[in-house]
Structures are given as C-alpha cells and as structure tokens.
Coordinates of C-alpha atoms in Angstrom, one line a residue:
M25 CA -30.8 37.7 -10.6
R26 CA -27.5 38.2 -12.3
G27 CA -24.6 38.4 -9.8
I28 CA -26.7 36.9 -6.9
Y29 CA -25.7 33.5 -5.7
T30 CA -29.0 31.7 -5.7
S31 CA -30.0 28.1 -5.0
V32 CA -30.3 27.5 -8.7
I33 CA -26.7 28.6 -9.2
D34 CA -25.5 26.5 -6.3
I35 CA -27.2 23.4 -7.7
R36 CA -25.8 24.1 -11.2
R37 CA -22.3 24.4 -9.9
K38 CA -22.5 21.3 -7.8
V39 CA -23.6 19.4 -10.9
F40 CA -20.6 20.7 -12.9
T41 CA -18.2 19.8 -10.1
E42 CA -19.5 16.3 -9.8
V43 CA -19.5 15.7 -13.5
A44 CA -15.8 16.8 -13.6
R45 CA -15.0 14.7 -10.6
L46 CA -16.7 11.7 -12.2
A47 CA -14.6 12.1 -15.4
Y48 CA -11.3 12.4 -13.4
E49 CA -12.0 9.4 -11.1
G50 CA -13.2 7.1 -13.9
G51 CA -14.4 3.6 -12.9
D52 CA -17.9 2.4 -13.2
Y53 CA -19.6 5.5 -14.6
A54 CA -23.1 4.0 -14.7
K55 CA -23.0 3.1 -11.0
K56 CA -21.4 6.3 -9.9
I57 CA -23.8 8.7 -11.8
E58 CA -26.8 6.9 -10.2
Q59 CA -25.4 7.8 -6.8
L60 CA -24.7 11.5 -7.6
P61 CA -28.2 12.9 -7.0
F62 CA -28.1 11.4 -3.5
K63 CA -24.6 13.0 -3.0
I64 CA -25.7 16.4 -4.2
L65 CA -29.0 16.3 -2.3
P66 CA -28.6 14.1 0.8
G67 CA -31.2 13.3 3.4
E68 CA -34.9 12.6 3.2
L69 CA -36.5 16.0 3.2
A70 CA -36.9 18.3 0.2
S71 CA -35.1 21.7 0.4
Y72 CA -36.6 23.4 -2.7
R73 CA -39.6 21.6 -4.0
E74 CA -42.5 19.4 -2.6
S75 CA -40.6 16.2 -2.8
I76 CA -37.0 15.0 -2.5
F77 CA -37.7 12.4 -5.2
L78 CA -38.6 15.2 -7.6
E79 CA -35.5 17.2 -6.7
R80 CA -33.3 14.2 -7.3
A81 CA -35.0 13.4 -10.6
I82 CA -34.3 17.0 -11.8
I83 CA -30.6 16.6 -10.6
G84 CA -30.4 13.4 -12.7
E85 CA -31.5 15.3 -15.8
R86 CA -29.0 18.1 -15.1
L87 CA -26.2 15.5 -14.8
R88 CA -27.2 14.0 -18.1
L89 CA -27.3 17.3 -19.8
A90 CA -23.9 18.4 -18.4
I91 CA -22.4 15.2 -19.9
G92 CA -24.1 15.9 -23.3
L93 CA -26.9 13.4 -23.0
P94 CA -30.5 14.1 -24.0
V95 CA -33.1 15.3 -21.5
R96 CA -36.0 12.9 -20.8
T97 CA -39.6 13.4 -19.9
A98 CA -41.3 12.0 -16.7
A99 CA -42.9 9.4 -18.9
E100 CA -39.7 7.7 -19.9
S101 CA -38.4 4.7 -18.0
A102 CA -34.6 4.5 -18.0
P103 CA -31.8 4.9 -15.6
V104 CA -29.9 8.2 -15.3
S105 CA -26.9 6.4 -16.6
D106 CA -28.5 5.5 -19.9
G107 CA -26.0 6.4 -22.7
I108 CA -23.1 7.4 -20.4
E109 CA -20.6 4.9 -21.6
E110 CA -21.0 6.1 -25.2
S111 CA -20.4 9.7 -24.0
A112 CA -17.1 8.9 -22.3
I113 CA -15.0 9.9 -25.3
A114 CA -12.2 12.4 -26.0
R115 CA -14.1 14.4 -28.6
K116 CA -17.0 16.8 -28.9
Y117 CA -20.3 15.2 -27.9
Y118 CA -23.9 16.1 -27.8
D119 CA -26.9 16.0 -30.1
P120 CA -29.0 19.1 -30.6
P121 CA -30.9 20.9 -29.2
L122 CA -28.3 22.7 -27.0
I123 CA -30.8 24.5 -24.8
N124 CA -33.3 22.2 -23.1
I125 CA -36.3 22.4 -20.8
I126 CA -36.6 19.8 -18.0
K127 CA -40.4 19.7 -18.2
F128 CA -41.0 18.4 -14.7
A129 CA -38.9 21.2 -13.3
C130 CA -40.9 23.9 -15.1
H131 CA -43.4 25.8 -12.8
A132 CA -45.7 26.6 -15.7
C133 CA -45.5 30.3 -14.9
P134 CA -48.2 32.6 -16.2
E135 CA -47.4 33.3 -19.8
N136 CA -48.6 36.9 -20.1
K137 CA -51.3 38.6 -18.0
V138 CA -52.1 41.8 -16.0
V139 CA -53.2 41.1 -12.5
S140 CA -54.5 43.1 -9.5
T141 CA -52.5 42.2 -6.4
N142 CA -53.4 42.2 -2.7
A143 CA -51.8 45.7 -2.6
C144 CA -55.1 47.1 -4.0
Q145 CA -56.6 49.4 -1.4
G146 CA -60.0 49.5 -3.0
C147 CA -59.7 53.3 -3.4
L148 CA -62.7 55.5 -4.1
A149 CA -61.2 56.9 -7.4
H150 CA -60.6 53.4 -8.9
P151 CA -58.9 55.0 -12.0
C152 CA -58.1 51.5 -13.3
T153 CA -61.7 50.9 -14.2
E154 CA -62.0 54.4 -15.8
V155 CA -59.1 53.9 -18.2
C156 CA -59.6 50.3 -19.2
P157 CA -60.7 50.3 -22.9
K158 CA -62.3 46.9 -22.7
D159 CA -64.3 47.1 -19.5
A160 CA -62.1 44.3 -18.1
I161 CA -61.8 45.7 -14.6
H162 CA -64.5 45.6 -12.0
I163 CA -64.7 46.4 -8.3
I164 CA -65.6 43.2 -6.4
N165 CA -65.7 43.2 -2.6
G166 CA -64.0 46.6 -2.6
R167 CA -61.1 45.5 -4.7
S168 CA -60.2 45.6 -8.4
V169 CA -60.5 42.3 -10.3
I170 CA -59.4 41.9 -13.9
D171 CA -61.3 39.7 -16.3
Q172 CA -58.5 37.9 -18.1
E173 CA -60.7 37.1 -21.1
K174 CA -61.3 40.7 -21.8
C175 CA -57.9 42.1 -20.9
I176 CA -55.6 43.1 -23.8
Q177 CA -52.5 43.8 -21.6
C178 CA -52.5 47.5 -22.7
G179 CA -51.0 48.5 -19.4
R180 CA -53.1 51.6 -18.8
C181 CA -54.4 50.4 -15.5
I182 CA -50.8 49.8 -14.4
D183 CA -49.9 53.4 -15.2
V184 CA -52.7 55.0 -13.3
C185 CA -52.8 52.8 -10.1
P186 CA -51.6 55.1 -7.2
Y187 CA -50.5 52.1 -5.1
N188 CA -48.7 50.2 -7.9
A189 CA -51.1 47.3 -7.1
I190 CA -51.5 46.2 -10.7
I191 CA -48.7 44.4 -12.3
H192 CA -47.9 42.8 -15.7
Q193 CA -46.8 39.2 -15.1
K194 CA -44.7 37.5 -17.8
R195 CA -43.0 34.2 -17.8
P196 CA -39.4 35.1 -16.9
C197 CA -37.8 32.9 -19.6
A198 CA -40.1 34.2 -22.3
A199 CA -39.6 37.8 -21.2
A200 CA -35.8 37.3 -21.5
C201 CA -36.1 35.7 -25.0
G202 CA -35.6 38.5 -27.5
I203 CA -36.9 36.6 -30.5
D204 CA -40.1 35.1 -28.9
A205 CA -39.0 31.5 -29.2
I206 CA -40.7 30.4 -25.9
S207 CA -44.4 29.6 -25.6
S208 CA -46.5 27.1 -23.6
D209 CA -47.2 23.4 -24.2
Q210 CA -50.5 21.7 -23.5
Y211 CA -49.7 21.7 -19.8
G212 CA -48.8 25.3 -19.5
R213 CA -45.1 24.5 -19.3
A214 CA -42.4 26.4 -21.3
K215 CA -41.7 25.2 -24.8
I216 CA -38.9 26.3 -27.1
D217 CA -39.4 26.8 -30.8
Y218 CA -36.0 25.6 -32.1
D219 CA -36.7 27.1 -35.5
K220 CA -36.4 30.5 -33.8
C221 CA -34.0 29.8 -31.0
V222 CA -30.4 31.0 -31.4
S223 CA -29.1 29.4 -28.1
C224 CA -28.2 32.8 -26.5
G225 CA -29.0 31.3 -23.1
M226 CA -30.9 34.3 -21.7
C227 CA -33.8 32.0 -20.8
L228 CA -31.5 29.8 -18.9
V229 CA -30.2 32.5 -16.6
N230 CA -33.6 34.1 -16.1
C231 CA -35.6 30.9 -15.1
P232 CA -35.9 31.1 -11.3
F233 CA -36.8 27.4 -11.1
G234 CA -33.7 26.2 -12.9
A235 CA -35.8 24.3 -15.5
I236 CA -33.8 25.4 -18.5
V237 CA -30.3 23.8 -19.0
D238 CA -27.7 23.7 -21.8
K239 CA -25.6 20.7 -22.7
G240 CA -22.0 20.5 -21.7
Q241 CA -18.6 19.0 -22.7
I242 CA -16.8 18.9 -19.4
F243 CA -16.8 15.1 -19.4
Q244 CA -15.3 14.8 -22.9
M245 CA -12.6 17.5 -22.4
I246 CA -11.3 15.8 -19.3
H247 CA -11.2 12.5 -21.2
A248 CA -9.1 14.2 -23.9
M249 CA -6.6 15.3 -21.2
K250 CA -6.6 11.8 -19.6
E251 CA -5.8 10.2 -22.9
G252 CA -2.7 12.4 -23.3
H253 CA -3.8 14.9 -25.9
R254 CA -2.3 18.4 -25.9
V255 CA -5.2 20.5 -24.9
Y256 CA -5.0 24.3 -25.1
A257 CA -7.2 26.7 -23.3
A258 CA -8.4 29.6 -25.4
V259 CA -9.8 32.0 -22.8
A260 CA -12.4 34.7 -23.9
P261 CA -11.7 38.4 -23.1
A262 CA -14.6 38.4 -20.5
F263 CA -12.6 36.1 -18.2
V264 CA -11.2 39.0 -16.0
G265 CA -12.6 38.8 -12.5
Q266 CA -14.9 35.8 -13.3
F267 CA -13.1 33.5 -10.9
G268 CA -12.9 35.9 -8.0
P269 CA -11.6 39.5 -7.4
K270 CA -8.2 38.2 -6.1
V271 CA -7.7 35.8 -9.0
T272 CA -5.4 37.7 -11.4
P273 CA -4.9 36.6 -15.1
G274 CA -1.5 35.3 -14.0
K275 CA -3.0 33.1 -11.2
L276 CA -5.7 31.8 -13.6
R277 CA -3.0 30.9 -16.1
A278 CA -1.1 29.0 -13.4
A279 CA -4.3 27.2 -12.3
M280 CA -5.0 26.2 -15.9
K281 CA -1.5 24.8 -16.3
A282 CA -2.0 22.9 -13.0
L283 CA -5.0 21.2 -14.5
G284 CA -2.9 20.0 -17.4
F285 CA -3.5 22.5 -20.2
A286 CA -0.6 22.6 -22.6
D287 CA -0.9 26.4 -22.8
V288 CA -3.4 29.2 -22.2
I289 CA -4.1 31.7 -25.0
E290 CA -6.1 34.9 -24.8
V291 CA -8.9 34.9 -27.4
A292 CA -8.3 38.7 -27.4
V293 CA -5.6 37.9 -29.9
G294 CA -8.2 36.4 -32.2
A295 CA -10.4 39.4 -31.5
D296 CA -7.6 41.6 -32.9
L297 CA -7.5 39.4 -36.0
C298 CA -11.3 39.7 -36.3
A299 CA -11.3 43.5 -36.0
T300 CA -8.5 43.8 -38.6
D301 CA -10.4 41.6 -41.1
E302 CA -13.8 43.3 -40.4
A303 CA -12.2 46.7 -41.0
K304 CA -10.8 45.4 -44.3
D305 CA -14.2 43.8 -45.1
F306 CA -16.1 47.1 -44.4
M307 CA -13.8 49.3 -46.5
E308 CA -14.0 46.9 -49.4
N309 CA -17.8 46.4 -49.4
V310 CA -19.6 49.4 -47.8
P311 CA -21.4 51.2 -49.5
D312 CA -20.4 50.1 -53.0
K313 CA -21.4 46.4 -52.7
L314 CA -23.4 46.3 -49.4
P315 CA -25.6 49.0 -47.8
F316 CA -24.2 48.3 -44.4
M317 CA -22.1 45.7 -42.5
A318 CA -22.9 43.9 -39.3
T319 CA -20.3 42.5 -37.0
S320 CA -20.0 38.7 -36.8
C321 CA -18.4 37.9 -33.5
C322 CA -21.6 37.2 -31.5
P323 CA -23.0 33.9 -33.0
A324 CA -26.5 34.4 -31.5
W325 CA -26.8 37.9 -33.0
S326 CA -25.5 36.8 -36.5
V327 CA -27.7 33.7 -36.6
M328 CA -30.7 35.8 -35.6
A329 CA -30.0 38.4 -38.3
K330 CA -29.6 35.8 -41.0
K331 CA -32.8 33.9 -39.8
L332 CA -35.1 36.9 -39.5
F333 CA -33.6 39.0 -42.3
P334 CA -32.4 36.5 -44.9
E335 CA -32.3 39.1 -47.7
F336 CA -29.5 40.8 -45.7
K337 CA -27.5 37.8 -44.8
D338 CA -24.6 39.0 -47.0
C339 CA -24.5 42.2 -44.9
V340 CA -23.3 40.2 -41.9
S341 CA -19.5 40.1 -42.0
M342 CA -18.0 36.9 -43.3
T343 CA -15.1 37.3 -40.8
L344 CA -14.5 34.4 -38.6
T345 CA -15.2 34.9 -34.9
P346 CA -12.3 35.5 -32.4
M347 CA -12.9 32.0 -31.0
V348 CA -12.4 30.4 -34.4
L349 CA -9.4 32.6 -35.4
T350 CA -7.7 31.8 -32.1
G351 CA -8.3 28.1 -32.6
R352 CA -6.9 28.2 -36.1
L353 CA -3.9 30.1 -34.8
I354 CA -3.2 27.5 -32.1
K355 CA -3.6 24.6 -34.6
L356 CA -1.4 26.3 -37.1
K357 CA 1.4 26.2 -34.6
D358 CA 0.5 22.7 -33.2
P359 CA -1.5 20.6 -35.7
E360 CA -2.0 17.9 -33.1
A361 CA -3.6 20.3 -30.6
K362 CA -7.0 20.1 -29.1
V363 CA -8.5 23.5 -28.3
V364 CA -11.1 24.2 -25.7
F365 CA -12.8 27.6 -25.8
I366 CA -13.5 28.9 -22.2
G367 CA -15.9 31.7 -22.2
P368 CA -19.2 33.3 -21.1
C369 CA -21.4 32.1 -24.0
A370 CA -23.8 29.3 -24.5
A371 CA -24.2 30.0 -28.2
K372 CA -20.5 29.3 -28.7
K373 CA -21.2 25.6 -28.1
L374 CA -23.6 25.7 -31.1
E375 CA -21.1 27.7 -33.2
A376 CA -18.3 25.1 -32.5
S377 CA -20.5 22.3 -33.8
R378 CA -20.8 23.8 -37.3
K379 CA -19.2 21.8 -40.0
S380 CA -17.0 24.8 -41.0
V381 CA -15.8 25.3 -37.4
R382 CA -15.7 21.9 -35.7
S383 CA -12.1 21.2 -36.8
D384 CA -10.9 24.5 -35.2
I385 CA -12.5 24.2 -31.8
D386 CA -12.8 20.8 -30.1
F387 CA -14.7 21.8 -26.9
V388 CA -16.5 24.7 -25.4
L389 CA -16.9 25.3 -21.7
T390 CA -18.4 28.3 -19.9
F391 CA -16.7 30.0 -17.1
E392 CA -19.2 28.4 -14.7
E393 CA -18.4 24.9 -16.0
M394 CA -14.7 25.7 -15.8
M395 CA -15.1 26.6 -12.1
G396 CA -16.6 23.1 -11.6
V397 CA -13.4 21.6 -13.0
F398 CA -11.2 23.7 -10.6
E399 CA -13.4 22.6 -7.7
A400 CA -13.3 19.0 -8.7
K401 CA -9.5 19.1 -8.5
N402 CA -9.5 21.2 -5.3
I403 CA -7.5 23.9 -6.9
D404 CA -7.3 27.1 -4.8
L405 CA -7.0 29.8 -7.5
E406 CA -6.2 32.6 -5.1
A407 CA -3.3 30.6 -3.7
M408 CA -1.7 30.1 -7.1
E409 CA 1.7 31.7 -7.9
E410 CA 1.5 34.3 -10.6
E411 CA 2.6 33.1 -14.0
K412 CA 3.7 35.8 -16.4
E413 CA 1.7 35.8 -19.6
V414 CA 3.1 36.9 -22.9
S415 CA 0.3 38.2 -25.0
E416 CA 0.1 40.4 -28.1
A417 CA -3.5 41.2 -27.5
S418 CA -4.4 44.9 -27.8
R419 CA -6.6 47.0 -25.6
D420 CA -9.2 46.9 -28.4
G421 CA -9.1 43.1 -28.5
R422 CA -9.6 42.8 -24.8
N423 CA -12.6 45.2 -25.0
F424 CA -14.5 42.9 -27.3
A425 CA -16.1 41.5 -24.2
I426 CA -18.2 44.7 -23.5
A427 CA -21.0 46.2 -25.5
G428 CA -19.6 48.7 -28.0
G429 CA -16.1 47.2 -27.8
V430 CA -16.3 45.3 -31.1
A431 CA -17.4 48.3 -33.2
E432 CA -14.9 50.5 -31.4
A433 CA -12.1 48.1 -32.3
V434 CA -13.1 48.0 -36.0
V435 CA -13.4 51.8 -36.2
N436 CA -10.0 52.3 -34.6
C437 CA -8.5 49.8 -37.0
I438 CA -10.1 51.6 -40.0
K439 CA -8.8 55.0 -38.7
K440 CA -5.3 53.6 -38.5
M441 CA -5.4 52.3 -42.0
Y442 CA -7.5 55.1 -43.5
P443 CA -7.0 58.2 -41.3
D444 CA -9.4 60.4 -43.2
Q445 CA -12.3 57.9 -43.2
E446 CA -15.3 58.7 -41.1
I447 CA -17.3 55.7 -39.9
K448 CA -20.9 55.8 -38.7
V449 CA -21.7 53.2 -36.0
E450 CA -24.9 51.9 -34.4
S451 CA -25.1 49.2 -31.8
A452 CA -27.7 47.2 -29.9
Q453 CA -27.6 44.9 -26.9
G454 CA -30.1 42.1 -26.3
L455 CA -31.8 40.3 -29.2
R456 CA -35.0 42.3 -28.9
E457 CA -33.0 45.5 -29.5
C458 CA -30.9 43.8 -32.1
K459 CA -34.1 42.9 -34.0
K460 CA -35.1 46.5 -33.9
L461 CA -31.7 47.5 -35.2
M462 CA -32.0 45.2 -38.2
T463 CA -35.6 46.3 -38.9
L464 CA -34.4 49.9 -39.2
A465 CA -31.4 48.8 -41.3
K466 CA -33.8 47.1 -43.6
A467 CA -35.8 50.3 -43.9
G468 CA -32.5 52.1 -45.0
K469 CA -31.9 54.1 -41.9
Y470 CA -28.4 52.7 -41.5
N471 CA -27.0 52.7 -45.0
G472 CA -23.3 53.1 -44.9
Y473 CA -23.1 52.1 -41.2
L474 CA -21.2 49.5 -39.2
L475 CA -23.7 47.7 -37.0
E476 CA -22.7 45.9 -33.8
G477 CA -25.1 43.4 -32.3
M478 CA -24.7 41.7 -28.9
A479 CA -27.3 39.0 -27.9
C480 CA -26.6 39.6 -24.2
P481 CA -27.4 43.0 -22.6
G482 CA -24.1 44.4 -21.7
G483 CA -22.1 42.3 -24.1
C484 CA -20.2 39.0 -23.5
V485 CA -19.7 40.0 -19.9
A486 CA -23.4 39.2 -19.5
G487 CA -23.2 35.8 -21.1
A488 CA -25.2 32.8 -19.8
G489 CA -22.0 31.1 -18.4
T490 CA -20.6 34.0 -16.4
L491 CA -19.9 34.0 -12.7
Q492 CA -20.1 37.6 -11.5
A493 CA -22.3 40.7 -11.8
I494 CA -22.3 42.3 -15.2
N495 CA -21.2 45.8 -13.9
K496 CA -18.3 44.3 -12.0
S497 CA -17.2 42.4 -15.1
T498 CA -17.4 45.5 -17.3
V499 CA -15.2 47.5 -14.9
A500 CA -12.7 44.6 -14.6
V501 CA -12.4 44.1 -18.4
K502 CA -11.8 47.8 -19.0
Q503 CA -9.1 48.0 -16.3
Y504 CA -7.4 44.9 -17.7
A505 CA -7.6 46.2 -21.3
T506 CA -5.7 49.4 -20.3
S507 CA -2.7 47.2 -19.3
A508 CA -2.3 45.9 -22.9
E509 CA 1.0 46.7 -24.6
Y510 CA -0.8 47.8 -27.7
Q511 CA -3.8 50.1 -28.0
Y512 CA -5.1 49.1 -31.4
C513 CA -5.0 45.8 -33.2
C514 CA -3.4 47.5 -36.2
D515 CA -0.3 48.3 -34.1
T516 CA 0.7 44.7 -34.8
D517 CA 1.1 42.8 -38.1
Y518 CA -2.2 41.0 -38.0
L519 CA -2.8 41.2 -41.8
K520 CA 0.1 38.8 -42.2
D521 CA -1.4 36.4 -39.6
L522 CA -4.7 36.5 -41.4
E523 CA -3.0 35.4 -44.6
E524 CA -1.4 32.5 -42.8
L525 CA -4.8 31.5 -41.4
G526 CA -6.3 31.4 -44.9
K527 CA -8.4 34.5 -44.5

C-alpha cells in the first residue's frame, strides 16, 4: 500500500491537521476535541465501517494518540478529552508504549492459514491433495477444502495449484513485523509483545484497517513555539520530495521559517559526523577488539540487535545517531534552543525519550505529522519563495536515507583516512533480514565486517512516517545528494566537531 493514498492515510492526515489546528487556536481544548470526530466525519451515515458511532470512536482514540494520550478500550467510560489539559505543555509528552492498537478498530484478521479460494476449478488432477503431507485437503462438492486442524502451512499445495486458487493468508501487521512481536488476544485481535517490539512502525503502515497508531508530539511542539521558545527544525535526509515533487529544499526551508522555526538544519550534517565517528570506531576496534561492527544510526535495528543478540551488544557501534549529533550541534551553538527532529521514522520518537538523549532532542515529528502542521496553517508549500540554504552536508551524509548509504559513507570515510584499507561490508533491510544477518554474524560468517542494518525495507525513505512511494524517494534523495558541495564527510573537518560535541 506504500505510495497509495488510501482512506486510512486520508483519516490519519486529517487527524494530524486538526490536532495542529487545535494547538494553534487554543481555547477550551476539552470542548473542542470532543467536537473534532464530528468535524472529521460529518453526517449520519458510516463511510468505512458498519456504524458512524464506531468510526467516530476510533477517530477519538486517534486524536488522543496524536496528542500523546493513552489509548482506551471500549470498556472504559471517559470523554475523549480526558487528560488533554495536562498534555498542553511545551515539552516532550507521552507515556509508553509508543505503538498502540485501537482494539475496537482491529478486524481480527486470520493470523496464519492456508485457504482454498473460490478460484478453485475442481480440476480432475487435484494435485493439491496429492502433495499434502498431512492429508489436510479433500475434494468436497467438486472443490478443494483444507482442514485447518491438520494443515501445517507447508505451502506445497500453493506451489502446485494450476489456477493459483490456494493462498497463504497472514495478518498484514504480523507479516510486516520482522521480529514476530504481534500475536492474537482472546478475541482474535492483534496484540503487541512490547518486550519484543522495537517501534519500527511497519505494522502501522501495513494495517489496512488503520487500527495501529503511534503517539505524537505535534501538540507540544506547537505549544513550545507559542510560548516563545526558539525551536529549530532538524530535517532528516529522507525529506527530499516528501512534501510534493514541486517542493524544493529551498521552498521547504521557507515554509518552515513561515511556521516560526528559528532555523532549519539538515540532519545530513549529523550523518557526516556519524560516519566519521563510525569509521574511527571501526578502525580502532575491528578485528582486534571486536569481531565485527554494526552501524548504529537506525534505532529499531540497533535495539533489535541488542535485544536478540545481547552477547554482541558491544559490536553495535557506540556512535550517536545523526539525529542526536545534529541536536547537540544546534544546542552547542544555541543552549536555549529546542530541537524538533522531522523525519520518516517512528522509532526515533522512542530514541528521543531515552535518558541519554532526551536533553538533545525535544520533539520528534514524522513527515506525515509535519504535513498536518502545514495544512493547519494553510501554507502552500509550492507557492513559497526559494530560500537559499547553506549546508556543509556531503553527498554521503545525504545518502544515509537509502539502504546501503550508511555503510557506503563509513567505507568512503575509512578510505579517505586509510587509503590502503580494504573494508568488507554486508547489509540487510527489514528486521527479518536484519535478524538473519546477526544470526550469521553470531556464527562467525562476518568476522572483520562492517554490518549495516535498516529496519525499513529500502532504508529511511521507507519509514512509517513518509509521504511518498519508496522508489520515488530513493531517486529524489540520490539526485539531491549529487548536488552536495562535498562528496565525502571527510572532506570537511568533522573530527574537530566531534571533539566539541564530547565524542
């Protein structure tokens, strides 16, 4: 569904816009938020579900989560506004968990089963029955019927059906979860195991019923601006093209300034710092002290690696992520600044809440949430005048947004510092593949390697908070990266900057 403007996306963006508008307008928040479900879904007839009342109840929970408030069950009796006054603050706000399931929005999809569909022609050969090792398929009334109690989902029947009439049904959110953190509750609805979950958000963007939602900080960021704080926008490298094909980096910068941001900084600068430090880290530790080194910039990947392979946690680079390094750089120059990271990633919200990071990054918004802020203020991004940006970000730093870009940047940096050094690299996209990568590393296959992991297939351009198709983003980022003044991060004096930042 990525890159397709669906009803789920439409509702999500309307919610973000109304939350931003609510924060800007102020007034009686409790009264206004109770009216918003009726504004977003007017009329008496349901558009998407069996009841307009159910639709509005789900919108109510979406509004609460966008403000940072906890999701409720259908059994709880409380107004949508419960807790909203306490959330109207100019600092980071939400209690874990970050990723939530609105239970009464969940369709209780089949968890995992092989089914024979109406496309079955009742053929004479019926190879499906012949290959089934458990005698789970029988011909009833001329068609194949699968006994779910016997079926082991081996897939042999799927492979041999000449009509492609047999399919393997999986719950979309569970299929998208690379670490198997989603199962079913007693009612068959999706349930997240938060001991496993790393908040990558892939379940969120793959649920066709819009039942999975992450918490937001739009409300609090706008309050910080309204209270007169100097708020800086740190924009992730994946931003290119996210707000429309005609919205250039210069127009986006002008639009950000029109909203009231003190300045707009490319996180690609922090990516250059990250690559420089990881290159130094790799050369100092591999293979003498560590068998391999894994990149650290993707928080979902690094948390997964440390959770599932704790004996190799020291092999994940200790380098701070581009987001954190950029935040530190901004606050080094302006100690009173508040920094909002604007990017594609849900997991960055969790990263920014860590005790070691929370002083560097004050808020995290996705591109999708940021679009809601623009729409709330009626800002026409395409009509903005170009504002020239002065950025020392390199081509490599900007390419951090695409799969393979992080490792390439680190390798290029090592080659600049140590021209004769050969670096072996292996990478993986998607947490399921990342898990396989670490399993092979544990077995010793990647000793001496630099390992790059990206939780989202395609890299950051495929994050849960992106606005456009992954392939379009990849092309746009690559084109923008070629316009950088520097090719490699080591073309600039980043080692000095790292010393200043306490690295």
